[in-house]
Amino acid sequence: MRRFAFLLFALCPSLFAAAKPNVLLICVDDLKPLLRCYGDKIVQSPNIDRLAQRGVLFEKAFCNQAVCSPSRNALTTGLRPQTLGIYDLPTNFRQSLPDAVTLPQYFKANGYRAEGLGKIFHVGHGNVNDEASWSVPHYSPKTISYALKENNPPESTREQALFENKKEAWKLPRGAPTENAEVPDHRYGDGMIAEEAIQRLEAAKAKPEEPFFLAVGFLKPHLPFVAPKKYWDLYDPASFKLPELQKAPEGAPDFAPSSWGELRQYQDMPDKGPVTTEQAIHLIHGYHAATSYMDAQLGKVLDALDSNGFAENTIIVLWGDHGWHLGDHGMWCKHTNYEQATRIPLIVAAPGVQPGQRTQALVETVDIYPTLAELASLPAPAKRDGRSFASVLKNPGTSTRNHAIHVYPRGEGLVGRAIRTQRHRLVEWKKPGEAPESAILELYDYETDPAETKNLAAEQPQVVAELRKLLATHPEAKPQLSHKAETKKSSKQDRGAAFDKRDTNKDGQLTLEEFLVKQPDPDEAPKRFPIFDKDGNGTLSREEYIKGGNK
């Protein structure tokens, strides 16, 4: 019998290689669970919906931090932001862990051809791709792109420059927050990514002896909300309504909500205060159009997977990197610890997994890495925070954890660590290393208050105490990793020099625009401006700036 097996392997090794499942990892930027398969009645997402019908849909999946780079670090390293000490966009994960073996790198080391298309790692804002993770060079079109001439200034736009790591992006014009153009799908990035993915799948068919790990990172519905006209036309703007709750939760700390600085970097968006109702409805329309556009590109990739004969032996994961505030609580974008920013879509289809199932099991982004390793019959990765949920795929009524944990930082070194159970979320805000008694707390009950209208921490001390016991089972969060090349200086002389550099018109006052120049945290920096502006006149004097802080 052994001799027969040896001869069979020698004559036809592809029969043995075929036992290794392929992996198709679909990463989607800024996609919240606003999908038909998650119960929404307006959005049109037929391809994600049909993927849900061939796999298991996770109702309670959560990102580890609601911003792009740290969330993608969690996916690709299996380590939480508080383990790496990285909560910002510019810091590359290898500054914290030089010898990290990423998810695609791990599969590459185990005989897979690892290919990356589109946005997998966060590239931009000072950060770069991880070439060690791929078997062939990574492919990606421009992250920010427009089709209409009026939206394409010769010198690029501010957001384009940030994603291309160009210097002095703040000097460039703001880009349009939306675009509705009569163009084919491949005029925008996601259409190009889908076409490239189809070519890669066709090429893989010619190499049946080599299993593939194909990571496809779609760019939409990240801002700007650009999509061909036919996807805008799927929706009647009159069908959209603003969320009822237009203020932060009662009793929440002032710093906990987002000031949505990301959106404010675009044309016609206010530097402070709310958008108009007309703008809000248009943004909601744009998010839906961009989601449907991305969904159509996913459909093309799924069709190519099936037509090339990979349907029966491919693990498919669809993952959104974080949620998005779409006007709820008067907020936009991500950047908070609230439900709309942290809950994500997650669908997994795999050989041997019964299709069309749903689960209430709590899972985190860091759980995906060990799960894929187990599904591919590979050893568990050595360094990991996540737990495999492969057992949940076999039995969706089970769970591997009784809570999820995620974080978000705020100014002055605060880190909000959040525990999410089936019913509650507790957020503990404090500086890493400080006593638990110094913490500011938030508590929300999703059975009695799913919209997060009120912070219940002061009213329910017993629930807080129980959830803090869960939090105590986790290591203390690390502070943000320092940049050696960007060591912060706090002397008055250095603050004064920084003021002089920002004061471009030399009038002795900093406007908000000047204040934001080269800030390392452009999404949070606008929040500090009114704190520094002691006299409330809308500008910062030299004294206000020097005394204001360390940025």
Coordinates of C-alpha atoms in Angstrom, one line a residue:
M1 CA 0.0 0.0 0.0
R2 CA 2.8 2.4 0.9
R3 CA 4.6 1.5 -2.4
F4 CA 1.4 2.3 -4.3
A5 CA 1.0 5.7 -2.5
F6 CA 4.6 6.6 -3.3
L7 CA 4.1 5.7 -7.0
L8 CA 0.9 7.7 -7.1
F9 CA 2.6 10.8 -5.6
A10 CA 5.6 10.4 -8.0
L11 CA 3.4 10.2 -11.0
C12 CA 0.8 12.8 -10.1
P13 CA 1.8 15.1 -7.3
S14 CA -1.0 17.5 -8.1
L15 CA -3.5 15.0 -6.6
F16 CA -1.8 15.5 -3.2
A17 CA -1.4 19.2 -3.6
A18 CA -5.1 19.6 -4.3
A19 CA -5.8 18.5 -0.7
K20 CA -4.4 21.9 0.4
P21 CA -7.3 24.4 0.2
N22 CA -6.8 27.7 -1.6
V23 CA -7.5 30.9 0.3
L24 CA -9.4 33.9 -1.1
L25 CA -9.3 36.7 1.5
I26 CA -11.5 39.6 0.6
C27 CA -10.7 42.8 2.6
V28 CA -13.1 45.7 2.3
D29 CA -12.2 49.2 3.4
D30 CA -14.7 51.0 5.7
L31 CA -17.5 48.5 5.1
K32 CA -20.0 48.3 8.0
P33 CA -22.6 45.5 8.2
L34 CA -25.0 47.7 6.2
L35 CA -25.9 44.8 3.9
R36 CA -29.0 42.9 2.9
C37 CA -27.7 39.7 4.5
Y38 CA -27.3 41.6 7.8
G39 CA -30.9 42.8 7.6
D40 CA -30.8 46.2 5.9
K41 CA -33.8 46.8 3.7
I42 CA -32.4 49.5 1.4
V43 CA -28.8 48.6 0.4
Q44 CA -28.3 46.4 -2.7
S45 CA -25.5 43.9 -2.1
P46 CA -26.5 40.8 -4.0
N47 CA -23.0 39.3 -4.3
I48 CA -22.1 39.6 -0.6
D49 CA -25.5 38.2 0.1
R50 CA -24.9 35.1 -2.1
L51 CA -21.5 34.7 -0.5
A52 CA -23.3 34.6 2.9
Q53 CA -25.5 31.8 1.4
R54 CA -22.5 29.6 0.8
G55 CA -20.8 30.2 4.2
V56 CA -21.3 31.3 7.8
L57 CA -22.3 34.9 8.6
F58 CA -21.0 36.3 11.9
E59 CA -23.5 38.6 13.6
K60 CA -21.1 39.8 16.3
A61 CA -17.7 40.3 14.8
F62 CA -15.6 43.2 16.0
C63 CA -12.5 45.0 14.8
N64 CA -9.6 45.5 17.2
Q65 CA -9.4 49.2 16.5
A66 CA -11.7 51.3 14.3
V67 CA -9.0 52.8 12.0
C68 CA -7.4 51.3 9.0
S69 CA -3.7 50.6 9.8
P70 CA -4.1 49.2 13.3
S71 CA -7.1 47.1 12.2
R72 CA -5.1 45.6 9.3
N73 CA -2.1 45.0 11.6
A74 CA -4.5 42.9 13.7
L75 CA -5.6 40.9 10.7
T76 CA -2.2 40.3 9.3
T77 CA -0.2 39.8 12.5
G78 CA -2.8 38.2 14.7
L79 CA -1.8 40.8 17.4
R80 CA -3.9 43.5 18.9
P81 CA -3.0 47.2 18.7
Q82 CA -2.3 47.3 22.5
T83 CA 0.1 44.3 22.1
L84 CA 2.0 46.1 19.3
G85 CA 1.7 49.5 20.9
I86 CA 0.6 50.9 17.5
Y87 CA -2.6 53.0 17.4
D88 CA -1.8 55.4 14.5
L89 CA -1.5 55.3 10.8
P90 CA 2.2 56.0 10.2
T91 CA 3.9 53.5 12.4
N92 CA 4.7 50.3 10.6
F93 CA 4.1 47.1 12.5
R94 CA 7.7 45.9 12.0
Q95 CA 8.9 48.8 14.1
S96 CA 7.3 47.0 17.0
L97 CA 7.9 43.4 15.8
P98 CA 10.6 43.2 13.2
D99 CA 10.4 39.4 12.9
A100 CA 6.7 39.2 12.6
V101 CA 5.4 36.5 10.3
T102 CA 2.3 37.9 8.7
L103 CA -0.7 35.9 7.6
P104 CA 0.2 35.8 3.9
Q105 CA 3.8 35.3 4.8
Y106 CA 2.9 32.3 6.9
F107 CA 1.0 30.7 4.0
K108 CA 3.9 31.5 1.7
A109 CA 6.3 29.7 4.0
N110 CA 4.0 26.7 3.9
G111 CA 4.0 26.2 0.2
Y112 CA 1.4 28.7 -1.0
R113 CA 1.7 31.4 -3.7
A114 CA 0.8 34.5 -1.7
E115 CA -0.5 37.4 -3.9
G116 CA -1.9 40.7 -2.7
L117 CA -4.1 43.1 -4.7
G118 CA -5.5 46.5 -3.6
K119 CA -5.6 47.5 0.1
I120 CA -4.4 44.8 2.4
F121 CA -1.8 46.6 4.5
H122 CA -2.3 50.3 5.0
V123 CA -0.1 52.2 2.6
G124 CA 0.0 56.0 3.0
H125 CA 0.2 58.6 5.8
G126 CA 3.9 57.5 6.1
N127 CA 3.3 53.8 6.1
V128 CA 4.4 51.3 3.5
N129 CA 3.5 47.9 2.0
D130 CA 5.1 44.7 3.4
E131 CA 6.9 43.2 0.5
A132 CA 8.1 40.2 2.6
S133 CA 4.5 39.0 2.7
W134 CA 4.1 38.3 -1.0
S135 CA 5.4 35.8 -3.5
V136 CA 5.2 38.4 -6.3
P137 CA 5.0 42.2 -6.2
H138 CA 1.9 43.6 -4.7
Y139 CA -0.6 45.2 -7.1
S140 CA -2.7 48.3 -6.4
P141 CA -4.1 51.2 -8.3
K142 CA -4.4 54.6 -6.7
T143 CA -6.3 54.5 -3.5
I144 CA -8.0 57.9 -4.1
S145 CA -9.0 58.5 -7.7
Y146 CA -11.6 60.6 -9.7
A147 CA -12.9 60.3 -13.2
L148 CA -14.2 63.8 -13.8
K149 CA -11.8 66.5 -15.0
E150 CA -13.1 69.0 -12.5
N151 CA -12.1 66.7 -9.6
N152 CA -8.6 66.2 -10.8
P153 CA -6.4 69.2 -10.1
P154 CA -3.0 69.1 -11.8
E155 CA -1.2 68.9 -8.5
S156 CA -3.3 66.1 -7.0
T157 CA -5.6 66.5 -4.0
R158 CA -4.8 66.4 -0.3
E159 CA -6.1 62.9 0.4
Q160 CA -4.4 61.5 -2.8
A161 CA -1.1 62.9 -1.6
L162 CA -1.5 61.4 1.9
F163 CA -2.1 58.0 0.5
E164 CA 0.9 58.4 -1.8
N165 CA 3.2 59.5 1.0
K166 CA 3.8 62.8 -0.6
K167 CA 5.2 65.6 1.5
E168 CA 3.3 68.8 2.5
A169 CA -0.1 67.3 1.4
W170 CA -1.8 69.9 3.5
K171 CA -0.9 72.5 0.9
L172 CA -2.9 70.8 -1.8
P173 CA -6.6 71.4 -2.6
R174 CA -9.2 69.3 -0.9
G175 CA -10.8 66.6 -3.0
A176 CA -14.5 66.0 -3.7
P177 CA -16.2 63.8 -1.1
T178 CA -18.3 62.1 -3.7
E179 CA -18.3 61.5 -7.5
N180 CA -21.1 60.3 -9.8
A181 CA -19.7 59.7 -13.3
E182 CA -20.9 57.9 -16.4
V183 CA -17.9 55.7 -16.6
P184 CA -17.2 51.9 -16.8
D185 CA -16.4 50.0 -13.6
H186 CA -12.7 49.7 -14.4
R187 CA -12.4 53.5 -14.4
Y188 CA -12.1 53.4 -10.6
G189 CA -9.8 51.3 -8.5
D190 CA -12.1 48.5 -7.4
G191 CA -12.9 47.7 -11.0
M192 CA -9.2 47.5 -11.8
I193 CA -8.6 45.3 -8.7
A194 CA -11.4 42.9 -9.8
E195 CA -9.9 42.6 -13.3
E196 CA -6.5 41.8 -11.9
A197 CA -8.0 39.3 -9.5
I198 CA -9.7 37.5 -12.4
Q199 CA -6.4 37.3 -14.3
R200 CA -4.7 35.9 -11.2
L201 CA -7.3 33.2 -10.8
E202 CA -7.1 32.3 -14.5
A203 CA -3.3 32.0 -14.1
A204 CA -3.7 29.8 -11.0
K205 CA -5.8 27.4 -13.0
A206 CA -2.7 26.6 -15.0
K207 CA -0.8 25.7 -11.8
P208 CA -2.9 23.2 -10.0
E209 CA 0.1 21.9 -8.1
E210 CA 0.6 25.3 -6.3
P211 CA -2.2 26.3 -3.8
F212 CA -2.8 30.1 -3.7
F213 CA -3.4 32.6 -1.0
L214 CA -5.0 35.5 -2.8
A215 CA -5.8 38.6 -0.8
V216 CA -8.0 41.1 -2.6
G217 CA -8.4 44.5 -0.9
F218 CA -11.3 46.6 -2.2
L219 CA -11.1 50.3 -1.7
K220 CA -14.7 51.2 -1.4
P221 CA -16.8 52.3 0.4
H222 CA -13.9 54.4 1.9
L223 CA -14.1 58.1 1.2
P224 CA -14.4 59.6 -1.3
F225 CA -17.6 58.0 -2.3
V226 CA -16.9 57.5 -6.0
A227 CA -18.9 55.1 -8.2
P228 CA -20.2 54.8 -11.7
K229 CA -23.5 56.5 -12.2
K230 CA -25.4 53.2 -12.5
Y231 CA -24.7 52.4 -8.9
W232 CA -26.0 55.8 -7.8
D233 CA -29.1 55.2 -9.8
L234 CA -29.9 52.1 -7.8
Y235 CA -31.2 54.4 -5.0
D236 CA -33.8 57.1 -4.7
P237 CA -32.3 59.8 -2.4
A238 CA -35.8 60.3 -0.9
S239 CA -35.5 56.8 0.6
F240 CA -32.7 57.9 2.9
K241 CA -33.3 59.4 6.3
L242 CA -31.0 60.8 9.0
P243 CA -30.5 58.6 12.1
E244 CA -32.8 59.8 14.8
L245 CA -30.0 60.1 17.4
Q246 CA -28.0 63.2 16.5
K247 CA -25.9 63.7 19.7
A248 CA -23.3 61.8 21.7
P249 CA -24.5 59.4 24.4
E250 CA -25.7 61.2 27.5
G251 CA -23.0 61.1 30.1
A252 CA -20.2 60.1 27.7
P253 CA -16.8 61.8 28.2
D254 CA -16.4 64.8 25.9
F255 CA -13.3 63.1 24.2
A256 CA -15.0 59.8 23.4
P257 CA -17.0 60.8 20.3
S258 CA -15.2 61.5 17.0
S259 CA -14.8 64.9 15.5
W260 CA -14.7 63.2 12.1
G261 CA -11.7 65.1 10.9
E262 CA -11.3 62.7 8.0
L263 CA -14.4 63.9 6.3
R264 CA -13.7 67.5 7.1
Q265 CA -10.6 67.3 4.9
Y266 CA -12.9 67.1 1.8
Q267 CA -14.4 70.0 -0.2
D268 CA -17.4 71.8 1.2
M269 CA -17.3 70.0 4.5
P270 CA -17.4 72.3 7.6
D271 CA -14.2 72.7 9.6
K272 CA -16.4 72.4 12.7
G273 CA -20.1 71.8 13.5
P274 CA -22.5 69.5 11.6
V275 CA -23.1 69.0 7.9
T276 CA -26.4 70.2 6.5
T277 CA -29.3 67.8 6.1
E278 CA -28.8 67.9 2.3
Q279 CA -25.1 67.0 2.7
A280 CA -25.9 64.2 5.1
I281 CA -28.4 62.6 2.8
H282 CA -26.0 62.9 -0.2
L283 CA -23.2 61.3 1.9
I284 CA -25.5 58.4 2.9
H285 CA -26.5 58.0 -0.8
G286 CA -22.8 58.0 -1.7
Y287 CA -21.9 55.3 0.9
H288 CA -24.7 53.1 -0.5
A289 CA -23.6 53.6 -4.1
A290 CA -19.9 52.9 -3.3
T291 CA -21.0 49.8 -1.4
S292 CA -23.0 48.5 -4.4
Y293 CA -20.1 49.3 -6.7
M294 CA -17.7 47.3 -4.6
D295 CA -20.2 44.5 -4.3
A296 CA -20.5 44.2 -8.1
Q297 CA -16.7 43.8 -8.3
L298 CA -16.8 41.1 -5.7
G299 CA -19.3 39.3 -7.8
K300 CA -17.0 39.2 -10.8
V301 CA -14.2 37.7 -8.6
L302 CA -16.5 35.1 -7.2
D303 CA -17.7 34.2 -10.7
A304 CA -14.1 33.8 -11.8
L305 CA -13.3 31.6 -8.8
D306 CA -16.1 29.3 -9.7
S307 CA -15.6 29.3 -13.4
N308 CA -11.9 28.3 -13.0
G309 CA -12.9 25.3 -10.9
F310 CA -11.9 26.5 -7.4
A311 CA -15.3 26.5 -5.7
E312 CA -15.0 23.2 -3.9
N313 CA -11.5 23.7 -2.6
T314 CA -11.2 27.3 -1.5
I315 CA -11.6 29.0 1.8
I316 CA -13.3 32.4 1.3
V317 CA -13.2 35.1 3.9
L318 CA -15.0 38.5 3.5
W319 CA -13.9 41.0 6.2
G320 CA -14.5 44.6 6.7
D321 CA -11.7 46.4 8.5
H322 CA -14.0 48.4 10.8
G323 CA -17.5 50.0 10.8
W324 CA -18.4 53.6 10.0
H325 CA -20.6 56.3 11.6
L326 CA -23.1 57.3 9.0
G327 CA -24.6 60.2 10.8
D328 CA -25.5 58.4 14.0
H329 CA -24.8 60.3 17.2
G330 CA -24.1 63.3 14.8
M331 CA -20.9 61.5 13.8
W332 CA -19.2 60.4 10.6
C333 CA -16.3 58.1 9.8
K334 CA -14.8 55.6 12.3
H335 CA -12.4 56.5 15.1
T336 CA -14.5 55.6 18.1
N337 CA -15.2 52.7 20.5
Y338 CA -18.9 52.8 19.7
E339 CA -20.9 50.0 18.0
Q340 CA -21.2 51.6 14.6
A341 CA -17.5 52.0 14.3
T342 CA -16.4 48.6 15.7
R343 CA -18.9 46.0 14.5
I344 CA -17.8 44.5 11.2
P345 CA -19.1 42.2 8.5
L346 CA -17.4 38.8 8.5
I347 CA -18.4 35.8 6.3
V348 CA -16.5 32.6 6.0
A349 CA -17.1 29.8 3.5
A350 CA -14.9 26.8 3.5
P351 CA -14.8 23.1 2.3
G352 CA -16.8 21.0 4.7
V353 CA -18.7 24.0 6.2
Q354 CA -22.4 23.8 5.9
P355 CA -23.6 26.8 3.9
G356 CA -26.2 29.4 4.7
Q357 CA -25.7 29.5 8.5
R358 CA -25.5 32.4 11.0
T359 CA -23.8 32.7 14.3
Q360 CA -24.0 34.9 17.4
A361 CA -20.5 33.9 18.4
L362 CA -18.2 36.8 19.5
V363 CA -15.1 37.1 17.4
E364 CA -12.3 39.6 16.8
T365 CA -10.2 40.4 13.8
V366 CA -7.2 38.8 15.4
D367 CA -9.0 35.5 15.4
I368 CA -8.9 35.2 11.6
Y369 CA -5.2 34.4 11.3
P370 CA -5.3 31.3 13.5
T371 CA -8.6 30.2 12.0
L372 CA -7.3 30.2 8.5
A373 CA -4.2 28.3 9.7
E374 CA -6.4 25.6 11.3
L375 CA -8.7 25.4 8.3
A376 CA -5.7 24.8 6.1
S377 CA -4.3 22.2 8.5
L378 CA -1.3 24.3 9.3
P379 CA 0.2 24.6 12.8
A380 CA -1.1 27.4 14.9
P381 CA 1.0 30.6 14.5
A382 CA 3.5 31.0 17.4
K383 CA 2.8 34.7 18.3
R384 CA -0.9 35.5 18.5
D385 CA -3.6 37.2 20.5
G386 CA -6.4 35.5 18.5
R387 CA -8.3 32.2 18.9
S388 CA -9.3 30.0 16.1
F389 CA -13.1 29.9 15.5
A390 CA -12.9 26.9 13.2
S391 CA -15.1 25.0 15.7
V392 CA -17.8 27.7 15.3
L393 CA -17.9 27.1 11.6
K394 CA -18.7 23.5 12.2
N395 CA -21.2 24.3 15.0
P396 CA -22.4 27.9 14.8
G397 CA -24.3 27.5 18.1
T398 CA -21.0 27.4 20.0
S399 CA -18.4 30.1 20.8
T400 CA -14.7 30.3 21.6
R401 CA -14.8 33.5 23.7
N402 CA -17.2 35.2 26.1
H403 CA -16.1 38.7 25.2
A404 CA -14.3 40.7 22.5
I405 CA -11.8 43.4 23.3
H406 CA -10.9 46.5 21.2
V407 CA -9.3 49.9 21.8
Y408 CA -9.1 53.4 20.6
P409 CA -6.7 56.1 21.7
R410 CA -7.4 59.8 22.5
G411 CA -5.1 62.8 23.2
E412 CA -2.7 63.1 26.0
G413 CA -1.9 59.4 25.9
L414 CA -5.3 58.1 26.9
V415 CA -6.3 54.6 25.6
G416 CA -9.8 53.4 25.8
R417 CA -9.9 49.6 26.2
A418 CA -13.4 48.2 25.5
I419 CA -14.9 44.9 26.6
R420 CA -17.8 43.8 24.4
T421 CA -20.0 40.9 25.7
Q422 CA -23.2 39.6 24.2
R423 CA -25.1 42.3 26.1
H424 CA -22.8 45.1 27.2
R425 CA -19.8 47.2 26.3
L426 CA -17.5 48.7 28.9
V427 CA -14.9 51.3 28.0
E428 CA -12.1 52.1 30.4
W429 CA -10.2 55.3 29.5
K430 CA -6.8 55.8 31.1
K431 CA -3.2 56.2 30.3
P432 CA -1.3 52.8 30.1
G433 CA 0.2 52.0 33.5
E434 CA -1.9 54.3 35.5
A435 CA -4.1 53.0 38.4
P436 CA -7.5 51.5 37.5
E437 CA -9.0 54.0 39.9
S438 CA -8.0 56.9 37.6
A439 CA -10.1 55.6 34.7
I440 CA -13.1 57.2 33.2
L441 CA -15.7 54.7 32.3
E442 CA -18.5 54.1 29.8
L443 CA -21.1 51.4 30.0
Y444 CA -23.8 50.5 27.4
D445 CA -26.5 47.9 27.4
Y446 CA -27.5 46.7 24.0
E447 CA -30.6 44.9 25.1
T448 CA -32.2 47.9 26.7
D449 CA -30.4 50.7 24.7
P450 CA -29.1 49.4 21.3
A451 CA -28.7 53.0 20.1
E452 CA -26.2 53.9 22.9
T453 CA -28.2 56.9 24.1
K454 CA -26.8 56.9 27.6
N455 CA -23.7 56.0 29.5
L456 CA -24.8 53.7 32.4
A457 CA -21.5 53.3 34.2
A458 CA -22.5 55.4 37.2
E459 CA -25.9 53.7 37.5
Q460 CA -24.8 50.1 37.3
P461 CA -21.6 49.6 39.4
Q462 CA -22.1 45.9 39.7
V463 CA -22.1 45.4 35.9
V464 CA -19.1 47.6 35.7
A465 CA -17.3 45.5 38.3
E466 CA -18.0 42.3 36.5
L467 CA -16.8 43.6 33.2
R468 CA -13.7 45.1 34.7
K469 CA -12.9 41.6 35.9
L470 CA -12.8 40.5 32.3
L471 CA -10.7 43.5 31.4
A472 CA -8.2 42.5 34.1
T473 CA -7.6 39.2 32.4
H474 CA -5.8 41.1 29.6
P475 CA -2.4 42.6 29.7
E476 CA -2.1 46.4 30.2
A477 CA -2.1 48.3 26.9
K478 CA 1.3 49.5 25.7
P479 CA 1.7 53.2 25.0
Q480 CA 2.0 54.3 21.4
L481 CA 5.4 53.3 20.0
S482 CA 7.7 56.3 19.6
H483 CA 9.1 57.3 16.3
K484 CA 12.9 57.5 16.6
A485 CA 13.1 60.0 13.8
E486 CA 10.2 62.0 15.3
T487 CA 11.1 62.3 18.9
K488 CA 8.8 64.7 20.6
K489 CA 10.3 67.8 22.2
S490 CA 8.5 69.6 24.9
S491 CA 10.6 72.6 25.8
K492 CA 9.2 76.1 25.2
Q493 CA 12.0 76.8 22.7
D494 CA 10.9 73.8 20.6
R495 CA 7.2 74.6 20.9
G496 CA 8.0 78.1 19.8
A497 CA 9.9 76.9 16.8
A498 CA 7.0 74.7 15.9
F499 CA 4.7 77.6 16.1
D500 CA 6.9 79.7 13.8
K501 CA 6.9 76.9 11.2
R502 CA 3.2 76.6 11.3
D503 CA 2.6 80.4 11.2
T504 CA 3.0 80.6 7.5
N505 CA 1.6 84.2 7.1
K506 CA 3.6 85.4 10.1
D507 CA 0.6 87.1 11.7
G508 CA 1.4 85.7 15.1
Q509 CA -1.8 83.6 15.1
L510 CA -2.5 80.0 14.0
T511 CA -5.6 79.2 12.1
L512 CA -7.0 75.6 12.3
E513 CA -5.5 75.0 8.8
E514 CA -2.1 76.1 10.0
F515 CA -2.4 74.1 13.3
L516 CA -3.1 70.9 11.4
V517 CA 0.1 71.1 9.4
K518 CA 2.1 67.8 9.7
Q519 CA 0.1 66.6 12.7
P520 CA 0.9 62.9 13.3
D521 CA -2.8 62.2 14.0
P522 CA -4.8 64.2 11.5
D523 CA -8.1 62.6 12.5
E524 CA -7.8 63.6 16.2
A525 CA -5.8 66.9 15.9
P526 CA -8.9 69.0 15.2
K527 CA -10.2 68.1 18.7
R528 CA -7.2 69.7 20.4
F529 CA -7.6 73.1 18.6
P530 CA -10.6 74.3 20.7
I531 CA -8.9 73.1 23.9
F532 CA -5.8 75.1 23.1
D533 CA -7.9 78.1 22.0
K534 CA -8.4 79.5 25.5
D535 CA -10.0 82.7 24.5
G536 CA -12.3 81.1 21.9
N537 CA -11.5 83.5 19.1
G538 CA -10.9 80.7 16.5
T539 CA -7.1 81.2 16.4
L540 CA -4.1 80.3 18.6
S541 CA -1.7 82.8 19.9
R542 CA 1.9 81.9 20.4
E543 CA 1.3 81.6 24.2
E544 CA -1.8 79.4 23.8
Y545 CA 0.1 77.1 21.4
I546 CA 3.2 76.8 23.7
K547 CA 1.1 76.1 26.8
G548 CA -1.4 73.9 25.0
G549 CA 0.4 70.6 24.7
N550 CA 3.1 68.6 23.0
K551 CA 1.8 68.6 19.4

